[in-house]
Amino acid sequence: MLSGPAVALDALTEAHRQPLRSLADRDQSIWTYFPIGYCGAGDDFDPWFDRALAHARAGTQLPFAVVRKADGCVVGTTRFYEIVPEHRRLAIGSTWYGPDTRGTLTNFEVRLLQLTLAFERWGMNRIELITDPLNMASRAAMKLLGAVEEGRLRNHLIYKDGRIRDSIVFSIIANEWPVVRSRLLRKLGYEGFWAPSPLDHDGNVGGNRPNLD
């Protein structure tokens, strides 16, 4: 578990299936920009969840449930994926939140926790964030985070309806992390009284971690 003042990231387990299903059922629009393999709309929810657990067991992806600490409610999900240990890079994404959480500061705290673990404990050189060019909310959030827009991957992914999607790639690299970290702390109002430390946990997320040694 990764824990901040307002949210915790719990390694995804079977116990999170129904809470996440309930959130998704409230607003199926969350799946609009998720391609094949990452989309759990309607009857695809259980296959989506099963794939996430399978990736977690294999250590190829590290999915989390986002938990609001004030009441213990699951409010969304995120993950590490496309982990390339030999080049010390990975992607953060496959993130969605329930309707009551979108537009709040939750995502900034989630990213602060994930980026701290990736850069400061695992020694990553590069973190990627990838989105649909049409997903303007996601693109805006990545820019607010301090990520750099690098360019477009053409014909990158396919949606269930057959649409072929380009992808916009953002990144944060290791020497940019201190500035991004300070920006996140300011946005969250945590500067001066709380800062995440990679020593607050053992670096083993749900018993799994990428083999970076």
XYZ file of C-alpha atoms in Angstrom:
213
model
C 0.000 0.000 0.000
C 1.105 3.540 -0.798
C -0.460 6.092 1.509
C -0.867 9.872 1.458
C -2.925 12.259 3.602
C -6.136 11.805 1.599
C -5.794 8.604 -0.440
C -4.130 5.217 -0.349
C -3.196 2.987 -3.255
C -3.949 -0.638 -2.443
C -2.572 -3.382 -4.660
C -5.573 -4.654 -6.633
C -7.180 -7.814 -5.228
C -10.418 -9.717 -5.679
C -11.913 -7.662 -2.833
C -11.889 -4.602 -5.104
C -13.946 -6.188 -7.909
C -17.413 -5.231 -6.666
C -16.549 -1.705 -5.458
C -15.015 -0.899 -8.841
C -17.914 -2.516 -10.689
C -20.341 -0.350 -8.726
C -18.413 2.785 -9.674
C -18.276 1.808 -13.335
C -21.988 0.991 -13.403
C -22.758 4.525 -12.232
C -21.065 6.061 -15.264
C -20.113 3.916 -18.248
C -18.641 6.972 -19.983
C -15.414 6.336 -18.053
C -14.557 3.711 -20.690
C -14.847 6.073 -23.677
C -11.097 6.315 -24.250
C -10.027 2.794 -23.244
C -8.965 0.506 -26.123
C -9.294 -3.257 -26.433
C -7.764 -5.014 -23.444
C -8.139 -2.005 -21.174
C -11.887 -1.427 -21.540
C -14.303 -2.900 -18.994
C -17.555 -1.451 -20.287
C -20.731 -3.449 -19.620
C -20.214 -7.197 -19.899
C -16.475 -6.674 -20.374
C -15.968 -5.622 -16.752
C -15.093 -9.061 -15.382
C -12.666 -9.911 -18.231
C -11.038 -6.493 -17.704
C -10.694 -7.100 -13.972
C -9.430 -10.670 -14.483
C -6.739 -9.429 -16.896
C -5.635 -6.821 -14.356
C -5.227 -9.501 -11.677
C -3.387 -11.783 -14.098
C -0.916 -9.007 -14.951
C -0.429 -8.343 -11.228
C 0.349 -12.001 -10.546
C 2.816 -12.073 -13.437
C 4.454 -8.802 -12.357
C 4.005 -7.339 -15.858
C 1.677 -4.627 -14.559
C 1.003 -3.285 -11.071
C -2.664 -2.248 -10.754
C -4.074 -0.425 -7.726
C -7.407 0.451 -6.214
C -7.543 4.109 -5.164
C -9.033 4.321 -1.655
C -10.328 7.488 0.002
C -8.920 7.403 3.515
C -11.678 9.482 5.126
C -14.230 6.697 4.725
C -12.348 3.740 3.220
C -14.296 3.892 -0.049
C -12.760 2.752 -3.327
C -12.968 5.732 -5.692
C -11.007 4.548 -8.724
C -8.061 2.629 -10.119
C -4.657 3.196 -11.703
C -1.600 1.121 -12.578
C 2.021 0.863 -13.663
C 2.366 -0.871 -17.040
C 4.729 -1.219 -20.014
C 7.530 -1.787 -17.518
C 10.937 -2.024 -19.220
C 13.475 -2.714 -16.450
C 16.571 -2.772 -18.630
C 15.900 0.812 -19.707
C 14.405 1.905 -16.365
C 11.175 3.195 -17.794
C 7.512 2.462 -17.347
C 4.103 3.943 -18.053
C 1.469 5.147 -15.608
C -2.140 5.037 -16.694
C -5.265 2.966 -17.211
C -6.637 5.382 -14.624
C -10.272 6.156 -13.955
C -12.340 7.501 -11.090
C -15.961 7.487 -10.032
C -18.073 10.529 -10.912
C -17.767 12.060 -7.425
C -13.963 11.994 -7.584
C -13.279 13.332 -11.065
C -12.275 16.966 -11.016
C -10.940 16.813 -7.452
C -7.322 16.835 -6.279
C -7.324 13.048 -5.907
C -5.472 12.386 -9.151
C -2.653 14.754 -8.180
C -2.088 12.868 -4.918
C -2.256 9.527 -6.728
C 0.397 10.691 -9.191
C 2.563 12.079 -6.391
C 2.577 8.681 -4.687
C 3.238 6.749 -7.891
C 5.967 9.037 -9.173
C 7.737 9.098 -5.812
C 7.874 5.306 -5.758
C 8.984 5.047 -9.384
C 11.701 7.711 -9.324
C 12.956 7.589 -5.752
C 12.667 3.918 -4.824
C 12.920 2.150 -8.161
C 15.311 4.628 -9.776
C 13.357 5.045 -12.995
C 14.774 7.300 -15.695
C 11.533 7.908 -17.567
C 7.799 7.757 -16.864
C 5.347 7.817 -19.771
C 1.712 8.895 -19.791
C -0.258 8.088 -22.945
C -3.711 9.254 -23.985
C -6.187 9.589 -26.841
C -5.776 12.889 -28.746
C -9.524 13.443 -28.291
C -9.342 13.090 -24.507
C -8.825 16.755 -23.744
C -9.395 16.342 -19.992
C -6.615 13.765 -19.783
C -4.241 15.880 -21.858
C -4.922 18.909 -19.658
C -4.296 16.874 -16.497
C -0.948 15.654 -17.841
C 0.125 19.212 -18.622
C -0.927 20.384 -15.155
C 1.138 17.565 -13.731
C 4.189 19.004 -15.453
C 4.631 16.232 -18.026
C 6.148 17.150 -21.398
C 4.140 16.428 -24.541
C 6.471 14.585 -26.914
C 4.401 13.695 -29.932
C 1.920 11.354 -31.561
C 2.033 7.603 -32.118
C 0.051 6.998 -35.302
C -2.424 4.094 -35.539
C -1.325 3.023 -32.079
C -4.380 1.289 -30.582
C -7.781 -0.091 -31.572
C -11.155 0.349 -29.888
C -13.825 -2.313 -29.627
C -15.892 -0.584 -32.305
C -12.961 -0.899 -34.710
C -11.793 2.707 -34.554
C -8.020 2.986 -34.917
C -6.561 5.485 -32.512
C -3.488 7.630 -32.517
C -1.940 8.260 -29.085
C -0.374 11.368 -27.583
C 2.727 10.623 -25.490
C 3.759 12.680 -22.463
C 6.743 11.967 -20.246
C 8.557 12.985 -17.101
C 12.262 12.175 -16.859
C 14.370 11.821 -13.756
C 15.984 15.264 -13.776
C 12.529 16.881 -14.084
C 11.118 15.037 -11.100
C 12.183 17.491 -8.335
C 10.311 20.335 -10.057
C 7.264 18.156 -10.729
C 7.313 16.951 -7.121
C 7.367 20.516 -5.772
C 4.548 21.506 -8.118
C 2.378 18.630 -6.930
C 3.006 19.412 -3.275
C 1.985 23.036 -3.875
C -1.166 22.068 -5.776
C -2.173 19.729 -2.976
C -1.365 22.239 -0.246
C 1.054 19.776 1.351
C 4.205 21.832 0.957
C 5.900 22.380 4.284
C 4.038 19.805 6.349
C 3.999 16.518 4.425
C 6.064 14.904 1.727
C 6.006 11.294 0.561
C 9.130 9.276 1.212
C 10.127 6.062 -0.546
C 11.190 4.845 2.907
C 7.574 4.948 4.107
C 7.067 1.556 2.484
C 9.229 -1.339 1.435
C 8.867 -0.825 -2.300
C 7.040 -4.117 -2.720
C 3.607 -3.351 -4.104
C 1.220 -6.161 -3.324
C 4.125 -8.581 -3.075
C 5.201 -7.751 -6.622
C 7.585 -5.215 -8.117
C 9.410 -4.934 -11.418
C 12.775 -6.666 -11.415
C 15.038 -3.627 -11.594
C 18.196 -5.171 -10.153
